[in-house]
Every structure is written in C-alpha cells, then in structure tokens.
Amino acid sequence: MELRKLRRRILPHWTDVWPEVVARSRTVPTLHLGSGLKPLAGATTVDLNACTNPSVVWDLNKTPWPFPDTSFDQVVALSIIEHLDDFLDVMGEIHRICRPDAQVSILVPHFSSSAAYVDPTHKLRLSARSCDYFIAGTGIEKEYEFYVPYRFKMERRFVELSPGLRLVPGALWLASHRTAFWENYLCYVLRGGGIFWQLRAVK
C-alpha cells in the first residue's frame, strides 16, 4: 500500500482517478461519448456505430447533440475527441449539456505521440495546453478569451509520456509542471503519450 502511494506521488497516472469516474457514473446522470464496446455502467452512451448498442446513435460532429441543456453531472470522453472535426465546438456542446459544476473527463493522445498519427481516423492533434483557451485565469485564456464564451475549471491534468520514458528521472515532472517548455523544446525527444483532463463546468 505504501509503495502504491509513493508511486502515485512520484509517477501519477490518470488511471489512479478512473475508479472515481466509474463509481460516479452509477450515482449521477452521466454521458459517455464514443462509448464503443466498453460503456460505463449506468451512463447514457453515445456512439456513431450502432453495432456497439449505445443508448443513442449519433454523429458527434453534428451539433447540437440530442440532449437538453444542463442534463448531466458527468461527461466522459475517452479516445473520441481526436476523431472529431472541431475541438472548440465539441467543448461548447459539452458545456451546454453540463449542469453547473459537472465533472468532465477527457483522454486524448498528445500531438507528439505516434498514436496521434498511426490511426488514420484521427483528425485533431492536441496539446496539453489546448484547454487553456477556456480555463479562466490561464495566460492563454487572458490573451484569447474572445475565442469562446464558455468556461471550465481545471481540476486535474495528467500528461503521460510514451512507454518507458516516464521512468526517465524527472521527465514526467518536466512534462507535467513545465509543460510549455517541454512541448516547445523536448516533446519530440521525450515523446508524449496521452493527455487526461478533468474539468468542472463553470456556469
């Protein structure tokens, strides 16, 4: 147990908080976007592929989505947003259907990861700082606050490195705490893996 706590402190990973997301889906109205073959129990599921038996068959590029405003206390989007056309449009729809203070969990590949390019259906290449445009108080938001009218609060952000690189001393700390420097100068050496954002809807 102590080793696990030490690992979480030194090498934190988004899967450490995933059990909380799963448990929450059973107790609050949850929307699982791009649910595929692993839907969250208790969630309303959305997928383009009817063969996955989602609650709603829908192309998420088509907005507005078929849900009323302020419908959900949790939205989960794992490995789906990179397949869509417009990041800001998607985040606007997520914000619209969220209730105040709803939790949003998102997983995407980092733009320096080979996974971002291997899959030919990937359309978006995202930075760990891509959410900063609508996170109040960030330097990017202060400069480009006119991009979108909605805002989220950043609750957690995990920057993952490619397999093996997270064991390089200091590499994960650098990517997580000096993210702009890492992305500008080092991310194609210490290559990224995934980005996990956990946000709160500000309304």
Coordinates of C-alpha atoms in Angstrom, one line a residue:
M1 CA 0.0 0.0 0.0
E2 CA 2.8 2.4 0.9
L3 CA 4.6 1.6 -2.4
R4 CA 1.3 2.4 -4.3
K5 CA 1.0 5.8 -2.5
L6 CA 4.7 6.5 -3.3
R7 CA 4.2 5.6 -7.0
R8 CA 1.1 7.8 -7.2
R9 CA 3.1 10.7 -5.8
I10 CA 6.2 10.2 -8.0
L11 CA 4.6 8.8 -11.2
P12 CA 0.9 9.9 -11.1
H13 CA -1.3 8.4 -13.8
W14 CA -4.9 9.1 -14.9
T15 CA -5.9 5.6 -14.2
D16 CA -5.5 6.4 -10.5
V17 CA -8.6 8.6 -10.6
W18 CA -10.6 6.4 -13.1
P19 CA -12.3 4.3 -10.3
E20 CA -13.8 7.6 -9.1
V21 CA -15.3 8.3 -12.5
V22 CA -16.7 4.8 -12.8
A23 CA -18.2 4.9 -9.4
R24 CA -19.7 8.4 -10.1
S25 CA -21.4 7.1 -13.3
R26 CA -23.5 4.9 -11.1
T27 CA -24.8 7.7 -8.9
V28 CA -25.2 10.8 -11.1
P29 CA -26.5 11.4 -14.6
T30 CA -23.5 10.6 -16.8
L31 CA -23.0 10.9 -20.6
H32 CA -20.4 8.6 -22.1
L33 CA -19.3 9.9 -25.5
G34 CA -17.9 7.4 -28.0
S35 CA -18.6 4.6 -25.6
G36 CA -17.7 1.8 -28.0
L37 CA -17.5 -1.7 -26.6
K38 CA -16.7 -0.6 -23.1
P39 CA -19.7 1.5 -21.9
L40 CA -19.8 3.0 -18.4
A41 CA -22.4 1.2 -16.3
G42 CA -25.3 3.5 -15.6
A43 CA -24.3 6.1 -18.2
T44 CA -26.2 7.3 -21.2
T45 CA -24.0 6.2 -24.1
V46 CA -23.5 7.8 -27.5
D47 CA -21.7 6.2 -30.5
L48 CA -21.8 6.5 -34.2
N49 CA -21.6 2.7 -34.6
A50 CA -25.0 1.1 -33.9
C51 CA -23.2 -2.3 -33.6
T52 CA -21.9 -1.1 -30.1
N53 CA -25.6 -0.8 -28.9
P54 CA -25.3 2.7 -27.5
S55 CA -28.2 4.5 -25.8
V56 CA -28.1 7.0 -28.7
V57 CA -26.7 6.5 -32.2
W58 CA -25.3 9.9 -33.2
D59 CA -22.6 11.6 -35.2
L60 CA -20.9 13.9 -32.6
N61 CA -19.8 16.2 -35.4
K62 CA -23.4 17.1 -35.9
T63 CA -24.5 19.8 -33.4
P64 CA -26.5 20.4 -31.4
W65 CA -26.4 17.0 -29.8
P66 CA -29.8 15.4 -29.0
F67 CA -29.7 16.3 -25.3
P68 CA -31.3 19.3 -23.5
D69 CA -29.2 22.0 -21.8
T70 CA -27.9 21.2 -18.3
S71 CA -28.7 17.5 -18.5
F72 CA -25.6 15.8 -17.0
D73 CA -23.5 15.9 -13.9
Q74 CA -20.7 14.0 -15.6
V75 CA -19.4 13.7 -19.1
V76 CA -16.8 11.2 -20.1
A77 CA -14.9 11.2 -23.4
L78 CA -12.1 8.7 -23.7
S79 CA -10.2 8.4 -27.0
I80 CA -13.0 10.0 -29.0
I81 CA -12.4 13.8 -29.3
E82 CA -9.4 13.3 -31.5
H83 CA -11.7 11.6 -34.1
L84 CA -13.9 14.7 -34.4
D85 CA -13.8 17.8 -36.5
D86 CA -13.8 20.8 -34.2
F87 CA -12.4 20.7 -30.6
L88 CA -13.9 24.1 -29.6
D89 CA -17.3 23.1 -31.0
V90 CA -17.3 19.8 -29.1
M91 CA -16.3 21.5 -25.9
G92 CA -19.1 24.0 -26.4
E93 CA -21.6 21.2 -26.7
I94 CA -20.2 19.5 -23.6
H95 CA -20.5 22.8 -21.7
R96 CA -24.1 23.2 -22.9
I97 CA -25.3 19.9 -21.7
C98 CA -23.4 20.1 -18.4
R99 CA -25.1 21.1 -15.2
P100 CA -23.2 23.7 -13.1
D101 CA -20.1 22.2 -11.6
A102 CA -20.5 19.0 -13.7
Q103 CA -17.3 17.0 -14.0
V104 CA -15.8 16.3 -17.4
S105 CA -13.1 13.6 -18.0
I106 CA -11.3 13.6 -21.3
L107 CA -8.5 11.4 -22.7
V108 CA -6.7 12.2 -26.0
P109 CA -3.3 11.4 -27.4
H110 CA -0.6 14.1 -27.2
F111 CA 0.4 15.6 -30.5
S112 CA 4.0 14.2 -30.2
S113 CA 2.7 10.6 -29.7
S114 CA 3.0 8.2 -32.6
A115 CA -0.6 7.2 -31.6
A116 CA -1.8 10.6 -32.8
Y117 CA -0.8 9.7 -36.3
V118 CA -1.0 5.9 -36.6
D119 CA -4.8 5.9 -36.6
P120 CA -6.0 7.3 -39.9
T121 CA -9.3 8.3 -38.4
H122 CA -7.6 10.8 -36.1
K123 CA -8.4 14.4 -37.1
L124 CA -7.2 16.5 -34.2
R125 CA -3.7 16.8 -32.8
L126 CA -4.0 18.3 -29.3
S127 CA -1.6 19.9 -26.8
A128 CA -1.7 19.5 -23.1
R129 CA -2.5 23.3 -23.1
S130 CA -5.3 23.1 -25.6
C131 CA -7.9 23.5 -22.9
D132 CA -6.2 26.7 -21.6
Y133 CA -8.3 28.7 -24.1
F134 CA -11.4 28.2 -21.9
I135 CA -9.8 27.8 -18.5
A136 CA -10.3 31.1 -16.6
G137 CA -7.0 32.6 -15.4
T138 CA -4.5 30.9 -17.7
G139 CA -2.2 33.1 -19.8
I140 CA -3.7 31.8 -23.0
E141 CA -7.3 32.5 -21.8
K142 CA -6.3 36.0 -20.9
E143 CA -5.0 36.7 -24.4
Y144 CA -7.6 34.8 -26.4
E145 CA -10.7 35.0 -24.1
F146 CA -12.7 36.1 -27.1
Y147 CA -12.4 32.6 -28.8
V148 CA -15.4 31.0 -27.0
P149 CA -18.0 32.2 -24.4
Y150 CA -17.9 29.2 -22.2
R151 CA -15.5 28.4 -19.3
F152 CA -14.3 25.4 -17.4
K153 CA -12.2 25.0 -14.3
M154 CA -9.2 22.7 -14.5
E155 CA -9.5 20.1 -11.7
R156 CA -6.7 17.7 -12.8
R157 CA -4.4 17.3 -15.7
F158 CA -2.2 14.3 -16.3
V159 CA 0.4 14.4 -19.1
E160 CA 1.5 10.9 -20.0
L161 CA 4.8 10.0 -21.7
S162 CA 5.4 7.2 -24.2
P163 CA 6.1 3.8 -22.7
G164 CA 9.4 3.6 -20.9
L165 CA 10.0 7.4 -21.0
R166 CA 8.0 8.0 -17.8
L167 CA 10.8 6.1 -16.0
V168 CA 13.5 8.6 -17.1
P169 CA 14.2 10.6 -13.9
G170 CA 12.5 14.0 -14.0
A171 CA 10.9 13.5 -17.4
L172 CA 7.3 13.1 -16.2
W173 CA 7.7 16.0 -13.8
L174 CA 9.0 18.2 -16.6
A175 CA 6.1 17.3 -18.9
S176 CA 3.6 17.9 -16.2
H177 CA 4.9 21.0 -14.5
R178 CA 6.9 22.8 -17.2
T179 CA 4.6 21.8 -20.0
A180 CA 5.2 24.8 -22.3
F181 CA 8.9 24.3 -22.2
W182 CA 8.6 20.6 -22.7
E183 CA 6.2 21.0 -25.7
N184 CA 8.3 23.7 -27.3
Y185 CA 11.7 22.1 -27.0
L186 CA 11.7 18.5 -25.8
C187 CA 8.5 16.6 -26.6
Y188 CA 9.9 15.1 -29.8
V189 CA 12.7 13.6 -27.7
L190 CA 10.8 12.8 -24.5
R191 CA 7.7 11.9 -26.5
G192 CA 4.2 12.4 -25.2
G193 CA 1.7 9.6 -24.8
G194 CA -1.7 10.8 -23.7
I195 CA -3.4 13.8 -22.0
F196 CA -6.1 13.4 -19.4
W197 CA -8.1 16.4 -18.4
Q198 CA -10.6 16.5 -15.6
L199 CA -12.6 19.7 -15.8
R200 CA -15.6 21.3 -14.0
A201 CA -18.2 23.3 -15.9
V202 CA -18.4 26.9 -14.8
K203 CA -21.9 28.3 -15.2

